Short mmCIF file of C-alpha atoms in Angstrom, two decimals:
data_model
loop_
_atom_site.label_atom_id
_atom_site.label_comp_id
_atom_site.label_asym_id
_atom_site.label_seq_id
_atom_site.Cartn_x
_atom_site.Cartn_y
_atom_site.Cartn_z
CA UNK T 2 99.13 76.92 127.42
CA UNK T 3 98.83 80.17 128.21
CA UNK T 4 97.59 83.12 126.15
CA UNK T 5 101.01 84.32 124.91
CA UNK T 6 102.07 81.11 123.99
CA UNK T 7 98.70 80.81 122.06
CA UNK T 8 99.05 83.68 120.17
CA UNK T 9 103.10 82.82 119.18
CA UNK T 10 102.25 79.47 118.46
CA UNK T 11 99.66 80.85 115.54
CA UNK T 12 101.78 83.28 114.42
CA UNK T 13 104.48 81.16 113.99
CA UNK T 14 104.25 77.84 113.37
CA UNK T 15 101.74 77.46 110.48
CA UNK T 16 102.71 73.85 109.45
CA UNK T 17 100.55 72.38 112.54
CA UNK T 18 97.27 73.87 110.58
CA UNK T 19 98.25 73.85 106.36
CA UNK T 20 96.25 70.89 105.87
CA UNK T 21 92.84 72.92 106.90
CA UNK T 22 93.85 76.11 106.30
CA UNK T 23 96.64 77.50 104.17
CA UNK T 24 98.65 80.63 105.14
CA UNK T 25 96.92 79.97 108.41
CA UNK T 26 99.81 82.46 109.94
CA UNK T 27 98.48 84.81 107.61
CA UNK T 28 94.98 84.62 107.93
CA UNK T 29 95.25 84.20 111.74
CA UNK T 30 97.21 87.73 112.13
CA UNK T 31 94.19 89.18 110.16
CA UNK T 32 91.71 87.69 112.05
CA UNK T 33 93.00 88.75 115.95
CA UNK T 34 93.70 92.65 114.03
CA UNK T 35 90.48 93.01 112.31
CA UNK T 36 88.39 92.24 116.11
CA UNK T 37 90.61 94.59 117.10
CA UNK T 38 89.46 96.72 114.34
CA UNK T 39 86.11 95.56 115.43
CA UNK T 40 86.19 96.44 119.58
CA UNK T 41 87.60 99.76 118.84
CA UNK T 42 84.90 100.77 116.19
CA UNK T 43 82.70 100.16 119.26
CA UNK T 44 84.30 101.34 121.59
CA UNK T 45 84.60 105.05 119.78
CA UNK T 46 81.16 105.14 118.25
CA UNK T 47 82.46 104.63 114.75
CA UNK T 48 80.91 101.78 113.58
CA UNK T 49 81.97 99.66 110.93
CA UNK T 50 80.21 100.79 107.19
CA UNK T 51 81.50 97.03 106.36
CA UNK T 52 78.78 94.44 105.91
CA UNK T 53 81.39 91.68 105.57
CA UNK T 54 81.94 89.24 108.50
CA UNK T 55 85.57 89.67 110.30
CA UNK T 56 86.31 86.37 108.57
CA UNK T 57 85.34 87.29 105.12
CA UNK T 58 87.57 90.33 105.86
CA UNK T 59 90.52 88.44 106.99
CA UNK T 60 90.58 85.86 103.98
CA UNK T 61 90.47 88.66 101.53
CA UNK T 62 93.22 90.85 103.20
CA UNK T 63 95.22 87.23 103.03
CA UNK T 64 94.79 86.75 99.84
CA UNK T 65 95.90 90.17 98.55
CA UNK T 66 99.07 89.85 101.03
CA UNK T 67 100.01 86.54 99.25
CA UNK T 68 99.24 87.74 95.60
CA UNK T 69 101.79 90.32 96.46
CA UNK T 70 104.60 88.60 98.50
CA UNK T 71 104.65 86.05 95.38
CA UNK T 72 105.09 88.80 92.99
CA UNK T 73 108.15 90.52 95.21
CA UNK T 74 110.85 88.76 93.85
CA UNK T 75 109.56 90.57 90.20
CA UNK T 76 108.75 93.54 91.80
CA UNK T 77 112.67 93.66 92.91
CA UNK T 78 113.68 92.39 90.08
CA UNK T 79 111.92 95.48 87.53
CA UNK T 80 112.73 99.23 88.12
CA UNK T 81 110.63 101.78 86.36
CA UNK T 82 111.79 103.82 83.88
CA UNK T 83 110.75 107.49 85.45
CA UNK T 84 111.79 110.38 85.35
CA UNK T 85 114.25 111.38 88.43
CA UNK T 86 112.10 112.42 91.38
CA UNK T 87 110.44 115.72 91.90
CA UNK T 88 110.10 117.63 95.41
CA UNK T 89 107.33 120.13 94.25
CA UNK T 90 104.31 119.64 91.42
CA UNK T 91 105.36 121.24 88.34
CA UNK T 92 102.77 122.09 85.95
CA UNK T 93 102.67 120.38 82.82
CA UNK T 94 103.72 121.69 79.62
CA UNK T 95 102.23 123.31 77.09
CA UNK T 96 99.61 120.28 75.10
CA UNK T 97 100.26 117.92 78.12
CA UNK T 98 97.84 117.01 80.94
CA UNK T 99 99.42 116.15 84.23
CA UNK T 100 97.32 113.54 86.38
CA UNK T 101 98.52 113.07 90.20
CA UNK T 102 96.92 110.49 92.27
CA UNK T 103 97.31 108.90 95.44
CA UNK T 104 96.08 106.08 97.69
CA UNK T 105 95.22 106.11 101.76
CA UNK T 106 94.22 103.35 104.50
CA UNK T 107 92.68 104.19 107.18
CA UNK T 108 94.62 102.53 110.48
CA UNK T 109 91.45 102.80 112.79
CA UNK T 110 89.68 100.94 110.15
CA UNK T 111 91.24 99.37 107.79
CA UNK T 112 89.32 101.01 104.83
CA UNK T 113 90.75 101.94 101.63
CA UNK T 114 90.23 104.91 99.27
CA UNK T 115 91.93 106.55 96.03
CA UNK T 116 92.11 109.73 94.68
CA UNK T 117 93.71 112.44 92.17
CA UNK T 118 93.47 115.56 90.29
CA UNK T 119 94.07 116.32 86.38
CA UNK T 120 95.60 119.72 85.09
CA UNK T 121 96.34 121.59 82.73
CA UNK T 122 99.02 124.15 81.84
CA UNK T 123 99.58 127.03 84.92
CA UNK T 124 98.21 124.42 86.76
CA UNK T 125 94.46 124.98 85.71
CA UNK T 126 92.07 122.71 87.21
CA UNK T 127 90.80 119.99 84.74
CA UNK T 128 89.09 117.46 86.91
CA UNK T 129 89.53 115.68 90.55
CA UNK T 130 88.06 112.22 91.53
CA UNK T 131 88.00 110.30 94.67
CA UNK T 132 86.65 106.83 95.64
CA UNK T 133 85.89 104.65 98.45
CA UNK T 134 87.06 101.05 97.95
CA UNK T 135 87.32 98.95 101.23
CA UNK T 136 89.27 96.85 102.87
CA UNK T 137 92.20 96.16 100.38
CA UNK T 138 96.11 96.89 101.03
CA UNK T 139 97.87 100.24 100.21
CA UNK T 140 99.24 99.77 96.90
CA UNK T 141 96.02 98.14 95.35
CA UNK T 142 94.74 101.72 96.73
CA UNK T 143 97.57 103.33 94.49
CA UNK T 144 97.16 101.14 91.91
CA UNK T 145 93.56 101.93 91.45
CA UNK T 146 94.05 105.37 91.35
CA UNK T 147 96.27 105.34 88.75
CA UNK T 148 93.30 103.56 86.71
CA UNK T 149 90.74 105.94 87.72
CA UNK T 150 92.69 108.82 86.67
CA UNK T 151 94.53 106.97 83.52
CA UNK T 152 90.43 106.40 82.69
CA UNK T 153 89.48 110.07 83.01
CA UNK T 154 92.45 111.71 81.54
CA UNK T 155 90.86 109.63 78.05
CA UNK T 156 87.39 110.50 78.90
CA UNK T 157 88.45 114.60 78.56
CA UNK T 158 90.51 113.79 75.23
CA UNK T 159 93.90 113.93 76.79
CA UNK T 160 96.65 113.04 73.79
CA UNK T 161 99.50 113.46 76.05
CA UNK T 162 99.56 113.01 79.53
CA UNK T 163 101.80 112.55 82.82
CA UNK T 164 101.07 110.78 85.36
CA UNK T 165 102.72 111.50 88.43
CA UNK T 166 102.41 109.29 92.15
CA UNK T 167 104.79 109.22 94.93
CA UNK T 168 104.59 105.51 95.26
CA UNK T 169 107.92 103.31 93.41
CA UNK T 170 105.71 100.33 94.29
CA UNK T 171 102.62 100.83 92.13
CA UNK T 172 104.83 102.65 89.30
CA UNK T 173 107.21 98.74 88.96
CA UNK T 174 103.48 97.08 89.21
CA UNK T 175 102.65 99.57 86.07
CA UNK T 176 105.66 98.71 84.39
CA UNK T 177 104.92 95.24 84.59
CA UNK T 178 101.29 95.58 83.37
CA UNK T 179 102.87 97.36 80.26
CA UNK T 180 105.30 94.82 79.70
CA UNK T 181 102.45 91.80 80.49
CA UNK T 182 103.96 90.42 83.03
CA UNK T 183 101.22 90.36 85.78
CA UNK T 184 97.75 89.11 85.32
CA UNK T 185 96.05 91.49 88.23
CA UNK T 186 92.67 92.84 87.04
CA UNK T 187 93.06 96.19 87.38
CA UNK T 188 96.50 95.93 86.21
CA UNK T 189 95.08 94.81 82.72
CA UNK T 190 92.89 97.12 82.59
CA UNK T 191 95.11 99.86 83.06
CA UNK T 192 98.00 97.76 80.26
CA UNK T 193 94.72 98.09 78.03
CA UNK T 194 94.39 101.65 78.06
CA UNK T 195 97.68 102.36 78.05
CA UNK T 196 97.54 100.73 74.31
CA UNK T 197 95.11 103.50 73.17
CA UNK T 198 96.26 106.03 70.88
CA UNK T 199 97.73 108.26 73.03
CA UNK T 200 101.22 109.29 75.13
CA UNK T 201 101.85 108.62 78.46
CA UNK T 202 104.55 109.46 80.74
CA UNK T 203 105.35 107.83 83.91
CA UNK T 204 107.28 109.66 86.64
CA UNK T 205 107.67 109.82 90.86
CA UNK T 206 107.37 112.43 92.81
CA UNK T 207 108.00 113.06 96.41
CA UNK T 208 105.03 113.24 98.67
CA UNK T 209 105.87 117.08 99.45
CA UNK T 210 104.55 117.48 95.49
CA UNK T 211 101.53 115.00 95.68
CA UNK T 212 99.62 116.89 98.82
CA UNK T 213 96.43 117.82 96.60
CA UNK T 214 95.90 114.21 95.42
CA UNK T 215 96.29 112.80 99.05
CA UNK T 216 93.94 115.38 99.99
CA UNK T 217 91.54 114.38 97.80
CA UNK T 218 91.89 110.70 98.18
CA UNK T 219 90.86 111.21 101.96
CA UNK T 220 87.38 112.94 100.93
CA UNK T 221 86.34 109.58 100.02
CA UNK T 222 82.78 108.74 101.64
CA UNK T 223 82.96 105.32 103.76
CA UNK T 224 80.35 102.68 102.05
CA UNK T 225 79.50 104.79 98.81
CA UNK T 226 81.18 102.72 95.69
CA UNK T 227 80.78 105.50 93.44
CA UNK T 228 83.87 107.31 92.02
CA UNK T 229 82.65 111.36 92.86
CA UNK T 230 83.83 113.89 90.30
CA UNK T 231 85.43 117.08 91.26
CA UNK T 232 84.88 119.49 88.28
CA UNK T 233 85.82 122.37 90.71
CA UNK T 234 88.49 122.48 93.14
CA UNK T 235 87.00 121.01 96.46
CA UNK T 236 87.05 123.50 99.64
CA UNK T 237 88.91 121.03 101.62
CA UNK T 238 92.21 121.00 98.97
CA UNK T 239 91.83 125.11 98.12
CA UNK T 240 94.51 125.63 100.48
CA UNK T 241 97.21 122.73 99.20
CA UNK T 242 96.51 123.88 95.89
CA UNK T 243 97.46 127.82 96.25
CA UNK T 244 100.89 126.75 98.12
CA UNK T 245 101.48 124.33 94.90
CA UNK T 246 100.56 127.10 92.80
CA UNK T 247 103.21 129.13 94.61
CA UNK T 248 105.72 127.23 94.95
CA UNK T 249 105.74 125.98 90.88
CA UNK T 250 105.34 129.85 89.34
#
């Protein structure tokens, strides 16, 4: 059998392995990309901040994949109630706070990382976050970051606030947190502060209007677990946020 054939056979034709290992399709496709991952972060002098072995990796990326091709049928099945999409940030109005967040991946390395920015009316800079989380797929990035920022909206006494993402995906995995209709951690921990006594709004916007949050997102440091707090607009998004600022006025 040649290597070709190898690889197709894996790929497709998991039944010949799901007595030792389930999803084995799955898990192999992980495996072969994350050496890849591997030989490259060699290659270019970037090694992997990672401690976990490639297998380790490969079973956790499988897992997450499965969680969410399980829940698609739901996902499909539940559209949020937003409000209609937005092309540019808008500023909040008067008594509201509007929190914007966003989640990357990294294609050289698989890494994950969340981010987003709270303000105020005119825009005014309230607080910005970003955090490193690992290997984990895009929306559990989004997802996230809707916690983080959900969590320190509260923290600064918001009463009424507006979150705002560009991603339809982790807005119908919101909805069904709210309505308790998915048991994901994060998911019920962001259902449980959404029960606090306070108002908040759901809406999409298009990624033209979410540029500072992505920005952010990205300044995540590789290996460091912390969230980092932004009380002051970072250098890097100074830029993003004057053309937003122009733009909304």
């Amino acid at each position: 059998m040649d290597f070709k054939d190898w690889m197709v056979m894996n790929l497709g034709q998991a039944h010949r392995y799901v007595n030792r290992f389930e999803h084995w399709d799955i898990l192999f496709g992980y495996i072969i990309w994350n050496i890849w991952l591997h030989r490259n972060s060699i290659v270019f002098n970037s090694p992997l901040t990672d401690c976990r072995s490639i297998l380790e990796r490969s079973r956790q990326l499988t897992d997450s994949f499965v969680r969410a091709w399980v829940m698609r049928p739901v996902y499909q099945s539940v559209q949020p109630q937003v409000r209609s999409e937005s092309r540019s940030w808008q500023p909040p109005l008067p008594g509201w706070l509007k929190m914007n967040s966003d989640g990357a991946r990294s294609l050289v390395s698989g890494h994950s990382m969340c981010g987003g920015v709270i303000r105020s009316l005119g825009g005014d800079w309230r607080l910005g976050f970003t955090k490193f989380i690992g290997i984990c797929l895009t929306l559990g990035a989004e997802v996230r970051g809707i916690y983080l920022g959900l969590l320190f909206a509260w923290n600064l006494g918001g009463h009424q606030v507006v979150v705002e993402v560009d991603s339809l995906e982790a807005l119908k995995a919101v909805r069904l947190a709210k309505d308790g209709r998915n048991s994901h951690t994060i998911l019920n921990h962001i259902r449980e502060l959404l029960q606090l006594n306070w108002v908040v709004k759901f809406q999409h916007v298009a990624s033209e209007g979410n540029k500072v949050a992505d920005r952010i997102a990205k300044l995540a440091t590789a290996g460091n677990s912390d969230a980092i707090i932004f009380h002051k607009p970072p250098d890097e998004a100074l830029t993003l946020l004057q053309l937003e600022s122009s733009i909304s006025s």
